[in-house]
Amino acid sequence: MSIDVYLNFNGNCRDAAEFYAEVFGTERPQIMTFGETPPDPNFTLPEEAKDLVMHTRLNIEGSNVMFSDVFPGMPFIEGNNISLSVVSKDLDNIKKYFEKLQEGGKVVMELQETFWSSCYGSLKDKFGIDWQFNYDDGRINM
């Protein structure tokens, strides 16, 4: 299990990730855009979102740092654009941590299946910290 930092950007995520890769001498980031996600018949992807970064990750000195652009229309406040991401191969721990951290907080996305994991969810805890939970079931290695 790991707890990783997740940084959000307002349309300049690709530049930031490539810059940090150069600074820290890591491999170039593998970037998944919102436009590369599987289509959802219930949701039309806005044109301005297609080239934005949905997810990328760098390993910097042994720590995973993950990056994403905020989706168009979602709030972006510089300085509040960081969340902690719990990534675990233990599904029971994912569920336990999610349940405990939601007490007094606000669930943003219930634990549910996504195209990258059979269990993903997010919440803001009672102290205002944003958390993401991702069951590492080996679907996507990004």
GROMACS .gro file of N, CA and C in nm:
model
  426
    1MET      N    1   0.085  -0.118   0.000
    1MET     CA    2   0.000   0.000   0.000
    1MET      C    3   0.089   0.123   0.000
    2SER      N    4   0.038   0.226  -0.065
    2SER     CA    5   0.109   0.353  -0.063
    2SER      C    6   0.008   0.465  -0.052
    3ILE      N    7   0.054   0.578  -0.003
    3ILE     CA    8  -0.025   0.700  -0.004
    3ILE      C    9   0.054   0.799  -0.087
    4ASP      N   10  -0.005   0.839  -0.197
    4ASP     CA   11   0.064   0.922  -0.294
    4ASP      C   12   0.003   1.061  -0.301
    5VAL      N   13   0.082   1.154  -0.347
    5VAL     CA   14   0.035   1.292  -0.366
    5VAL      C   15  -0.028   1.301  -0.505
    6TYR      N   16  -0.142   1.370  -0.514
    6TYR     CA   17  -0.210   1.391  -0.642
    6TYR      C   18  -0.226   1.541  -0.663
    7LEU      N   19  -0.165   1.591  -0.770
    7LEU     CA   20  -0.167   1.733  -0.800
    7LEU      C   21  -0.261   1.762  -0.916
    8ASN      N   22  -0.344   1.864  -0.902
    8ASN     CA   23  -0.435   1.905  -1.009
    8ASN      C   24  -0.389   2.037  -1.068
    9PHE      N   25  -0.411   2.050  -1.199
    9PHE     CA   26  -0.370   2.170  -1.272
    9PHE      C   27  -0.488   2.222  -1.354
   10ASN      N   28  -0.478   2.346  -1.392
   10ASN     CA   29  -0.586   2.413  -1.463
   10ASN      C   30  -0.553   2.425  -1.612
   11GLY      N   31  -0.533   2.309  -1.678
   11GLY     CA   32  -0.506   2.308  -1.821
   11GLY      C   33  -0.360   2.300  -1.859
   12ASN      N   34  -0.269   2.309  -1.763
   12ASN     CA   35  -0.127   2.304  -1.795
   12ASN      C   36  -0.057   2.184  -1.732
   13CYS      N   37  -0.131   2.077  -1.709
   13CYS     CA   38  -0.076   1.958  -1.645
   13CYS      C   39   0.037   1.895  -1.728
   14ARG      N   40   0.016   1.883  -1.858
   14ARG     CA   41   0.118   1.821  -1.944
   14ARG      C   42   0.251   1.896  -1.930
   15ASP      N   43   0.246   2.029  -1.937
   15ASP     CA   44   0.369   2.108  -1.923
   15ASP      C   45   0.433   2.086  -1.787
   16ALA      N   46   0.351   2.083  -1.682
   16ALA     CA   47   0.404   2.065  -1.547
   16ALA      C   48   0.469   1.928  -1.531
   17ALA      N   49   0.401   1.823  -1.576
   17ALA     CA   50   0.455   1.687  -1.561
   17ALA      C   51   0.586   1.672  -1.639
   18GLU      N   52   0.590   1.725  -1.761
   18GLU     CA   53   0.712   1.717  -1.840
   18GLU      C   54   0.825   1.799  -1.777
   19PHE      N   55   0.792   1.913  -1.720
   19PHE     CA   56   0.891   1.996  -1.650
   19PHE      C   57   0.948   1.921  -1.531
   20TYR      N   58   0.861   1.864  -1.446
   20TYR     CA   59   0.907   1.791  -1.328
   20TYR      C   60   0.988   1.668  -1.367
   21ALA      N   61   0.951   1.602  -1.475
   21ALA     CA   62   1.028   1.486  -1.522
   21ALA      C   63   1.170   1.528  -1.558
   22GLU      N   64   1.182   1.643  -1.623
   22GLU     CA   65   1.314   1.694  -1.660
   22GLU      C   66   1.393   1.735  -1.535
   23VAL      N   67   1.329   1.808  -1.444
   23VAL     CA   68   1.396   1.853  -1.323
   23VAL      C   69   1.452   1.736  -1.242
   24PHE      N   70   1.369   1.630  -1.225
   24PHE     CA   71   1.408   1.519  -1.139
   24PHE      C   72   1.471   1.403  -1.215
   25GLY      N   73   1.490   1.419  -1.346
   25GLY     CA   74   1.558   1.317  -1.425
   25GLY      C   75   1.483   1.185  -1.433
   26THR      N   76   1.350   1.191  -1.440
   26THR     CA   77   1.271   1.069  -1.452
   26THR      C   78   1.240   1.042  -1.599
   27GLU      N   79   1.179   0.927  -1.625
   27GLU     CA   80   1.132   0.898  -1.760
   27GLU      C   81   1.022   0.998  -1.797
   28ARG      N   82   1.005   1.021  -1.926
   28ARG     CA   83   0.896   1.108  -1.971
   28ARG      C   84   0.764   1.045  -1.925
   29PRO      N   85   0.670   1.127  -1.882
   29PRO     CA   86   0.545   1.071  -1.831
   29PRO      C   87   0.459   1.009  -1.941
   30GLN      N   88   0.391   0.900  -1.907
   30GLN     CA   89   0.289   0.843  -1.994
   30GLN      C   90   0.161   0.918  -1.961
   31ILE      N   91   0.104   0.982  -2.059
   31ILE     CA   92  -0.010   1.070  -2.035
   31ILE      C   93  -0.137   1.012  -2.096
   32MET      N   94  -0.242   1.004  -2.014
   32MET     CA   95  -0.375   0.966  -2.062
   32MET      C   96  -0.462   1.091  -2.060
   33THR      N   97  -0.520   1.123  -2.175
   33THR     CA   98  -0.608   1.240  -2.182
   33THR      C   99  -0.753   1.198  -2.157
   34PHE      N  100  -0.836   1.296  -2.127
   34PHE     CA  101  -0.979   1.268  -2.113
   34PHE      C  102  -1.035   1.213  -2.244
   35GLY      N  103  -0.981   1.258  -2.357
   35GLY     CA  104  -1.028   1.211  -2.486
   35GLY      C  105  -0.995   1.065  -2.513
   36GLU      N  106  -0.900   1.008  -2.441
   36GLU     CA  107  -0.862   0.868  -2.460
   36GLU      C  108  -0.942   0.772  -2.372
   37THR      N  109  -1.029   0.825  -2.288
   37THR     CA  110  -1.108   0.738  -2.201
   37THR      C  111  -1.217   0.669  -2.281
   38PRO      N  112  -1.263   0.554  -2.233
   38PRO     CA  113  -1.372   0.486  -2.304
   38PRO      C  114  -1.496   0.576  -2.312
   39PRO      N  115  -1.564   0.576  -2.425
   39PRO     CA  116  -1.683   0.662  -2.439
   39PRO      C  117  -1.795   0.618  -2.345
   40ASP      N  118  -1.870   0.716  -2.299
   40ASP     CA  119  -1.984   0.691  -2.212
   40ASP      C  120  -2.108   0.741  -2.285
   41PRO      N  121  -2.201   0.649  -2.318
   41PRO     CA  122  -2.320   0.693  -2.394
   41PRO      C  123  -2.407   0.792  -2.317
   42ASN      N  124  -2.390   0.801  -2.186
   42ASN     CA  125  -2.468   0.893  -2.104
   42ASN      C  126  -2.403   1.029  -2.088
   43PHE      N  127  -2.283   1.046  -2.147
   43PHE     CA  128  -2.210   1.171  -2.127
   43PHE      C  129  -2.131   1.204  -2.253
   44THR      N  130  -2.153   1.321  -2.306
   44THR     CA  131  -2.076   1.369  -2.421
   44THR      C  132  -1.958   1.449  -2.369
   45LEU      N  133  -1.840   1.408  -2.407
   45LEU     CA  134  -1.718   1.476  -2.363
   45LEU      C  135  -1.705   1.610  -2.434
   46PRO      N  136  -1.695   1.720  -2.357
   46PRO     CA  137  -1.679   1.851  -2.422
   46PRO      C  138  -1.549   1.857  -2.502
   47GLU      N  139  -1.553   1.925  -2.614
   47GLU     CA  140  -1.436   1.936  -2.702
   47GLU      C  141  -1.314   1.991  -2.626
   48GLU      N  142  -1.336   2.089  -2.539
   48GLU     CA  143  -1.223   2.151  -2.467
   48GLU      C  144  -1.160   2.059  -2.365
   49ALA      N  145  -1.221   1.944  -2.336
   49ALA     CA  146  -1.165   1.849  -2.239
   49ALA      C  147  -1.080   1.741  -2.304
   50LYS      N  148  -1.096   1.720  -2.433
   50LYS     CA  149  -1.035   1.604  -2.498
   50LYS      C  150  -0.884   1.597  -2.487
   51ASP      N  151  -0.813   1.709  -2.494
   51ASP     CA  152  -0.667   1.707  -2.487
   51ASP      C  153  -0.612   1.731  -2.347
   52LEU      N  154  -0.702   1.755  -2.251
   52LEU     CA  155  -0.656   1.774  -2.113
   52LEU      C  156  -0.612   1.641  -2.053
   53VAL      N  157  -0.518   1.649  -1.959
   53VAL     CA  158  -0.463   1.529  -1.897
   53VAL      C  159  -0.559   1.475  -1.792
   54MET      N  160  -0.601   1.351  -1.810
   54MET     CA  161  -0.684   1.285  -1.709
   54MET      C  162  -0.594   1.227  -1.599
   55HIS      N  163  -0.480   1.170  -1.641
   55HIS     CA  164  -0.391   1.110  -1.542
   55HIS      C  165  -0.251   1.091  -1.599
   56THR      N  166  -0.153   1.117  -1.517
   56THR     CA  167  -0.015   1.077  -1.542
   56THR      C  168   0.054   1.065  -1.408
   57ARG      N  169   0.169   1.000  -1.408
   57ARG     CA  170   0.240   0.975  -1.282
   57ARG      C  171   0.389   0.977  -1.307
   58LEU      N  172   0.462   1.031  -1.210
   58LEU     CA  173   0.607   1.026  -1.210
   58LEU      C  174   0.653   0.959  -1.081
   59ASN      N  175   0.761   0.883  -1.090
   59ASN     CA  176   0.823   0.830  -0.969
   59ASN      C  177   0.943   0.919  -0.943
   60ILE      N  178   0.934   0.997  -0.835
   60ILE     CA  179   1.040   1.093  -0.801
   60ILE      C  180   1.106   1.044  -0.673
   61GLU      N  181   1.230   0.996  -0.688
   61GLU     CA  182   1.307   0.949  -0.573
   61GLU      C  183   1.229   0.847  -0.489
   62GLY      N  184   1.157   0.756  -0.556
   62GLY     CA  185   1.085   0.651  -0.485
   62GLY      C  186   0.943   0.686  -0.445
   63SER      N  187   0.899   0.808  -0.468
   63SER     CA  188   0.762   0.848  -0.435
   63SER      C  189   0.682   0.870  -0.563
   64ASN      N  190   0.560   0.816  -0.565
   64ASN     CA  191   0.472   0.842  -0.679
   64ASN      C  192   0.406   0.979  -0.662
   65VAL      N  193   0.416   1.059  -0.766
   65VAL     CA  194   0.347   1.187  -0.770
   65VAL      C  195   0.258   1.180  -0.893
   66MET      N  196   0.127   1.194  -0.871
   66MET     CA  197   0.030   1.182  -0.979
   66MET      C  198  -0.024   1.320  -1.014
   67PHE      N  199  -0.066   1.335  -1.140
   67PHE     CA  200  -0.106   1.464  -1.193
   67PHE      C  201  -0.233   1.451  -1.276
   68SER      N  202  -0.313   1.557  -1.279
   68SER     CA  203  -0.432   1.563  -1.364
   68SER      C  204  -0.471   1.708  -1.384
   69ASP      N  205  -0.530   1.735  -1.500
   69ASP     CA  206  -0.598   1.864  -1.518
   69ASP      C  207  -0.736   1.853  -1.455
   70VAL      N  208  -0.789   1.963  -1.404
   70VAL     CA  209  -0.928   1.961  -1.357
   70VAL      C  210  -1.017   1.959  -1.481
   71PHE      N  211  -1.130   1.894  -1.469
   71PHE     CA  212  -1.224   1.885  -1.580
   71PHE      C  213  -1.288   2.023  -1.600
   72PRO      N  214  -1.312   2.065  -1.724
   72PRO     CA  215  -1.374   2.195  -1.748
   72PRO      C  216  -1.502   2.212  -1.667
   73GLY      N  217  -1.512   2.327  -1.601
   73GLY     CA  218  -1.629   2.357  -1.520
   73GLY      C  219  -1.612   2.319  -1.374
   74MET      N  220  -1.509   2.238  -1.342
   74MET     CA  221  -1.484   2.201  -1.202
   74MET      C  222  -1.402   2.313  -1.137
   75PRO      N  223  -1.423   2.333  -1.007
   75PRO     CA  224  -1.349   2.441  -0.940
   75PRO      C  225  -1.199   2.413  -0.932
   76PHE      N  226  -1.122   2.516  -0.950
   76PHE     CA  227  -0.977   2.508  -0.937
   76PHE      C  228  -0.932   2.626  -0.853
   77ILE      N  229  -0.869   2.597  -0.742
   77ILE     CA  230  -0.816   2.703  -0.656
   77ILE      C  231  -0.669   2.670  -0.633
   78GLU      N  232  -0.582   2.753  -0.688
   78GLU     CA  233  -0.439   2.730  -0.672
   78GLU      C  234  -0.406   2.725  -0.524
   79GLY      N  235  -0.331   2.623  -0.485
   79GLY     CA  236  -0.297   2.602  -0.344
   79GLY      C  237  -0.385   2.495  -0.281
   80ASN      N  238  -0.506   2.477  -0.333
   80ASN     CA  239  -0.594   2.371  -0.284
   80ASN      C  240  -0.602   2.257  -0.386
   81ASN      N  241  -0.507   2.248  -0.474
   81ASN     CA  242  -0.512   2.153  -0.584
   81ASN      C  243  -0.431   2.026  -0.556
   82ILE      N  244  -0.431   1.982  -0.430
   82ILE     CA  245  -0.356   1.864  -0.390
   82ILE      C  246  -0.448   1.770  -0.314
   83SER      N  247  -0.437   1.640  -0.344
   83SER     CA  248  -0.509   1.539  -0.267
   83SER      C  249  -0.414   1.425  -0.237
   84LEU      N  250  -0.451   1.345  -0.139
   84LEU     CA  251  -0.374   1.225  -0.107
   84LEU      C  252  -0.446   1.106  -0.168
   85SER      N  253  -0.370   1.016  -0.225
   85SER     CA  254  -0.428   0.902  -0.295
   85SER      C  255  -0.380   0.773  -0.229
   86VAL      N  256  -0.475   0.697  -0.176
   86VAL     CA  257  -0.444   0.567  -0.115
   86VAL      C  258  -0.456   0.462  -0.225
   87VAL      N  259  -0.347   0.393  -0.252
   87VAL     CA  260  -0.344   0.288  -0.354
   87VAL      C  261  -0.307   0.159  -0.283
   88SER      N  262  -0.395   0.058  -0.292
   88SER     CA  263  -0.372  -0.065  -0.218
   88SER      C  264  -0.422  -0.186  -0.294
   89LYS      N  265  -0.354  -0.299  -0.274
   89LYS     CA  266  -0.398  -0.427  -0.328
   89LYS      C  267  -0.495  -0.495  -0.231
   90ASP      N  268  -0.522  -0.432  -0.118
   90ASP     CA  269  -0.612  -0.488  -0.016
   90ASP      C  270  -0.746  -0.414  -0.021
   91LEU      N  271  -0.843  -0.476  -0.085
   91LEU     CA  272  -0.975  -0.414  -0.104
   91LEU      C  273  -1.043  -0.385   0.029
   92ASP      N  274  -1.026  -0.474   0.127
   92ASP     CA  275  -1.088  -0.452   0.258
   92ASP      C  276  -1.034  -0.325   0.323
   93ASN      N  277  -0.904  -0.301   0.310
   93ASN     CA  278  -0.846  -0.178   0.367
   93ASN      C  279  -0.900  -0.055   0.295
   94ILE      N  280  -0.913  -0.061   0.163
   94ILE     CA  281  -0.969   0.052   0.089
   94ILE      C  282  -1.106   0.087   0.145
   95LYS      N  283  -1.191  -0.013   0.161
   95LYS     CA  284  -1.327   0.009   0.212
   95LYS      C  285  -1.326   0.061   0.355
   96LYS      N  286  -1.239   0.005   0.438
   96LYS     CA  287  -1.229   0.045   0.580
   96LYS      C  288  -1.184   0.191   0.592
   97TYR      N  289  -1.079   0.227   0.520
   97TYR     CA  290  -1.028   0.364   0.528
   97TYR      C  291  -1.131   0.463   0.475
   98PHE      N  292  -1.196   0.428   0.365
   98PHE     CA  293  -1.296   0.516   0.306
   98PHE      C  294  -1.409   0.541   0.406
   99GLU      N  295  -1.456   0.434   0.468
   99GLU     CA  296  -1.567   0.445   0.564
   99GLU      C  297  -1.529   0.533   0.682
  100LYS      N  298  -1.410   0.514   0.735
  100LYS     CA  299  -1.367   0.591   0.851
  100LYS      C  300  -1.342   0.738   0.817
  101LEU      N  301  -1.279   0.764   0.703
  101LEU     CA  302  -1.247   0.903   0.667
  101LEU      C  303  -1.369   0.983   0.624
  102GLN      N  304  -1.477   0.917   0.583
  102GLN     CA  305  -1.596   0.992   0.542
  102GLN      C  306  -1.676   1.043   0.661
  103GLU      N  307  -1.650   0.990   0.781
  103GLU     CA  308  -1.722   1.036   0.901
  103GLU      C  309  -1.695   1.184   0.924
  104GLY      N  310  -1.800   1.264   0.918
  104GLY     CA  311  -1.787   1.407   0.936
  104GLY      C  312  -1.740   1.480   0.813
  105GLY      N  313  -1.713   1.406   0.706
  105GLY     CA  314  -1.667   1.466   0.582
  105GLY      C  315  -1.774   1.462   0.475
  106LYS      N  316  -1.730   1.468   0.349
  106LYS     CA  317  -1.823   1.468   0.237
  106LYS      C  318  -1.772   1.375   0.127
  107VAL      N  319  -1.853   1.277   0.090
  107VAL     CA  320  -1.817   1.187  -0.019
  107VAL      C  321  -1.834   1.261  -0.151
  108VAL      N  322  -1.730   1.259  -0.232
  108VAL     CA  323  -1.734   1.320  -0.364
  108VAL      C  324  -1.778   1.215  -0.467
  109MET      N  325  -1.721   1.095  -0.455
  109MET     CA  326  -1.756   0.984  -0.543
  109MET      C  327  -1.754   0.857  -0.461
  110GLU      N  328  -1.869   0.792  -0.450
  110GLU     CA  329  -1.878   0.667  -0.375
  110GLU      C  330  -1.781   0.565  -0.434
  111LEU      N  331  -1.736   0.470  -0.352
  111LEU     CA  332  -1.655   0.361  -0.404
  111LEU      C  333  -1.734   0.289  -0.511
  112GLN      N  334  -1.672   0.274  -0.628
  112GLN     CA  335  -1.741   0.212  -0.741
  112GLN      C  336  -1.641   0.165  -0.845
  113GLU      N  337  -1.692   0.084  -0.938
  113GLU     CA  338  -1.607   0.036  -1.046
  113GLU      C  339  -1.588   0.146  -1.149
  114THR      N  340  -1.465   0.156  -1.200
  114THR     CA  341  -1.431   0.249  -1.307
  114THR      C  342  -1.362   0.167  -1.415
  115PHE      N  343  -1.326   0.230  -1.525
  115PHE     CA  344  -1.258   0.154  -1.629
  115PHE      C  345  -1.114   0.119  -1.590
  116TRP      N  346  -1.057   0.186  -1.488
  116TRP     CA  347  -0.920   0.156  -1.448
  116TRP      C  348  -0.912   0.071  -1.321
  117SER      N  349  -1.021   0.056  -1.249
  117SER     CA  350  -1.017  -0.019  -1.124
  117SER      C  351  -1.157  -0.069  -1.090
  118SER      N  352  -1.161  -0.183  -1.021
  118SER     CA  353  -1.291  -0.234  -0.978
  118SER      C  354  -1.342  -0.161  -0.854
  119CYS      N  355  -1.257  -0.074  -0.795
  119CYS     CA  356  -1.301   0.002  -0.679
  119CYS      C  357  -1.222   0.132  -0.667
  120TYR      N  358  -1.291   0.243  -0.690
  120TYR     CA  359  -1.232   0.376  -0.680
  120TYR      C  360  -1.336   0.468  -0.616
  121GLY      N  361  -1.290   0.561  -0.533
  121GLY     CA  362  -1.378   0.661  -0.476
  121GLY      C  363  -1.298   0.778  -0.424
  122SER      N  364  -1.368   0.888  -0.390
  122SER     CA  365  -1.298   1.004  -0.337
  122SER      C  366  -1.388   1.075  -0.236
  123LEU      N  367  -1.322   1.148  -0.146
  123LEU     CA  368  -1.395   1.222  -0.043
  123LEU      C  369  -1.311   1.335   0.011
  124LYS      N  370  -1.377   1.427   0.081
  124LYS     CA  371  -1.310   1.533   0.156
  124LYS      C  372  -1.337   1.502   0.302
  125ASP      N  373  -1.231   1.488   0.381
  125ASP     CA  374  -1.251   1.451   0.521
  125ASP      C  375  -1.294   1.572   0.605
  126LYS      N  376  -1.321   1.548   0.731
  126LYS     CA  377  -1.373   1.654   0.818
  126LYS      C  378  -1.274   1.767   0.841
  127PHE      N  379  -1.148   1.747   0.802
  127PHE     CA  380  -1.047   1.852   0.815
  127PHE      C  381  -1.023   1.925   0.683
  128GLY      N  382  -1.100   1.889   0.580
  128GLY     CA  383  -1.087   1.955   0.450
  128GLY      C  384  -0.983   1.895   0.359
  129ILE      N  385  -0.929   1.777   0.395
  129ILE     CA  386  -0.828   1.710   0.312
  129ILE      C  387  -0.899   1.623   0.209
  130ASP      N  388  -0.858   1.635   0.083
  130ASP     CA  389  -0.914   1.553  -0.025
  130ASP      C  390  -0.838   1.422  -0.033
  131TRP      N  391  -0.914   1.312  -0.041
  131TRP     CA  392  -0.859   1.177  -0.049
  131TRP      C  393  -0.915   1.105  -0.170
  132GLN      N  394  -0.830   1.027  -0.236
  132GLN     CA  395  -0.873   0.936  -0.342
  132GLN      C  396  -0.834   0.795  -0.299
  133PHE      N  397  -0.918   0.698  -0.332
  133PHE     CA  398  -0.893   0.559  -0.296
  133PHE      C  399  -0.897   0.476  -0.423
  134ASN      N  400  -0.793   0.398  -0.445
  134ASN     CA  401  -0.784   0.321  -0.567
  134ASN      C  402  -0.736   0.180  -0.534
  135TYR      N  403  -0.823   0.082  -0.563
  135TYR     CA  404  -0.786  -0.058  -0.546
  135TYR      C  405  -0.695  -0.096  -0.661
  136ASP      N  406  -0.575  -0.140  -0.630
  136ASP     CA  407  -0.476  -0.177  -0.731
  136ASP      C  408  -0.503  -0.321  -0.775
  137ASP      N  409  -0.594  -0.335  -0.873
  137ASP     CA  410  -0.628  -0.468  -0.924
  137ASP      C  411  -0.556  -0.500  -1.054
  138GLY      N  412  -0.459  -0.416  -1.091
  138GLY     CA  413  -0.375  -0.443  -1.207
  138GLY      C  414  -0.435  -0.408  -1.341
  139ARG      N  415  -0.549  -0.339  -1.344
  139ARG     CA  416  -0.613  -0.306  -1.473
  139ARG      C  417  -0.528  -0.212  -1.556
  140ILE      N  418  -0.483  -0.104  -1.494
  140ILE     CA  419  -0.404  -0.005  -1.566
  140ILE      C  420  -0.283   0.030  -1.481
  141ASN      N  421  -0.167   0.029  -1.540
  141ASN     CA  422  -0.046   0.063  -1.468
  141ASN      C  423   0.003   0.199  -1.514
  142MET      N  424  -0.054   0.303  -1.457
  142MET     CA  425  -0.010   0.438  -1.491
  142MET      C  426   0.034   0.510  -1.367
   0.00000   0.00000   0.00000
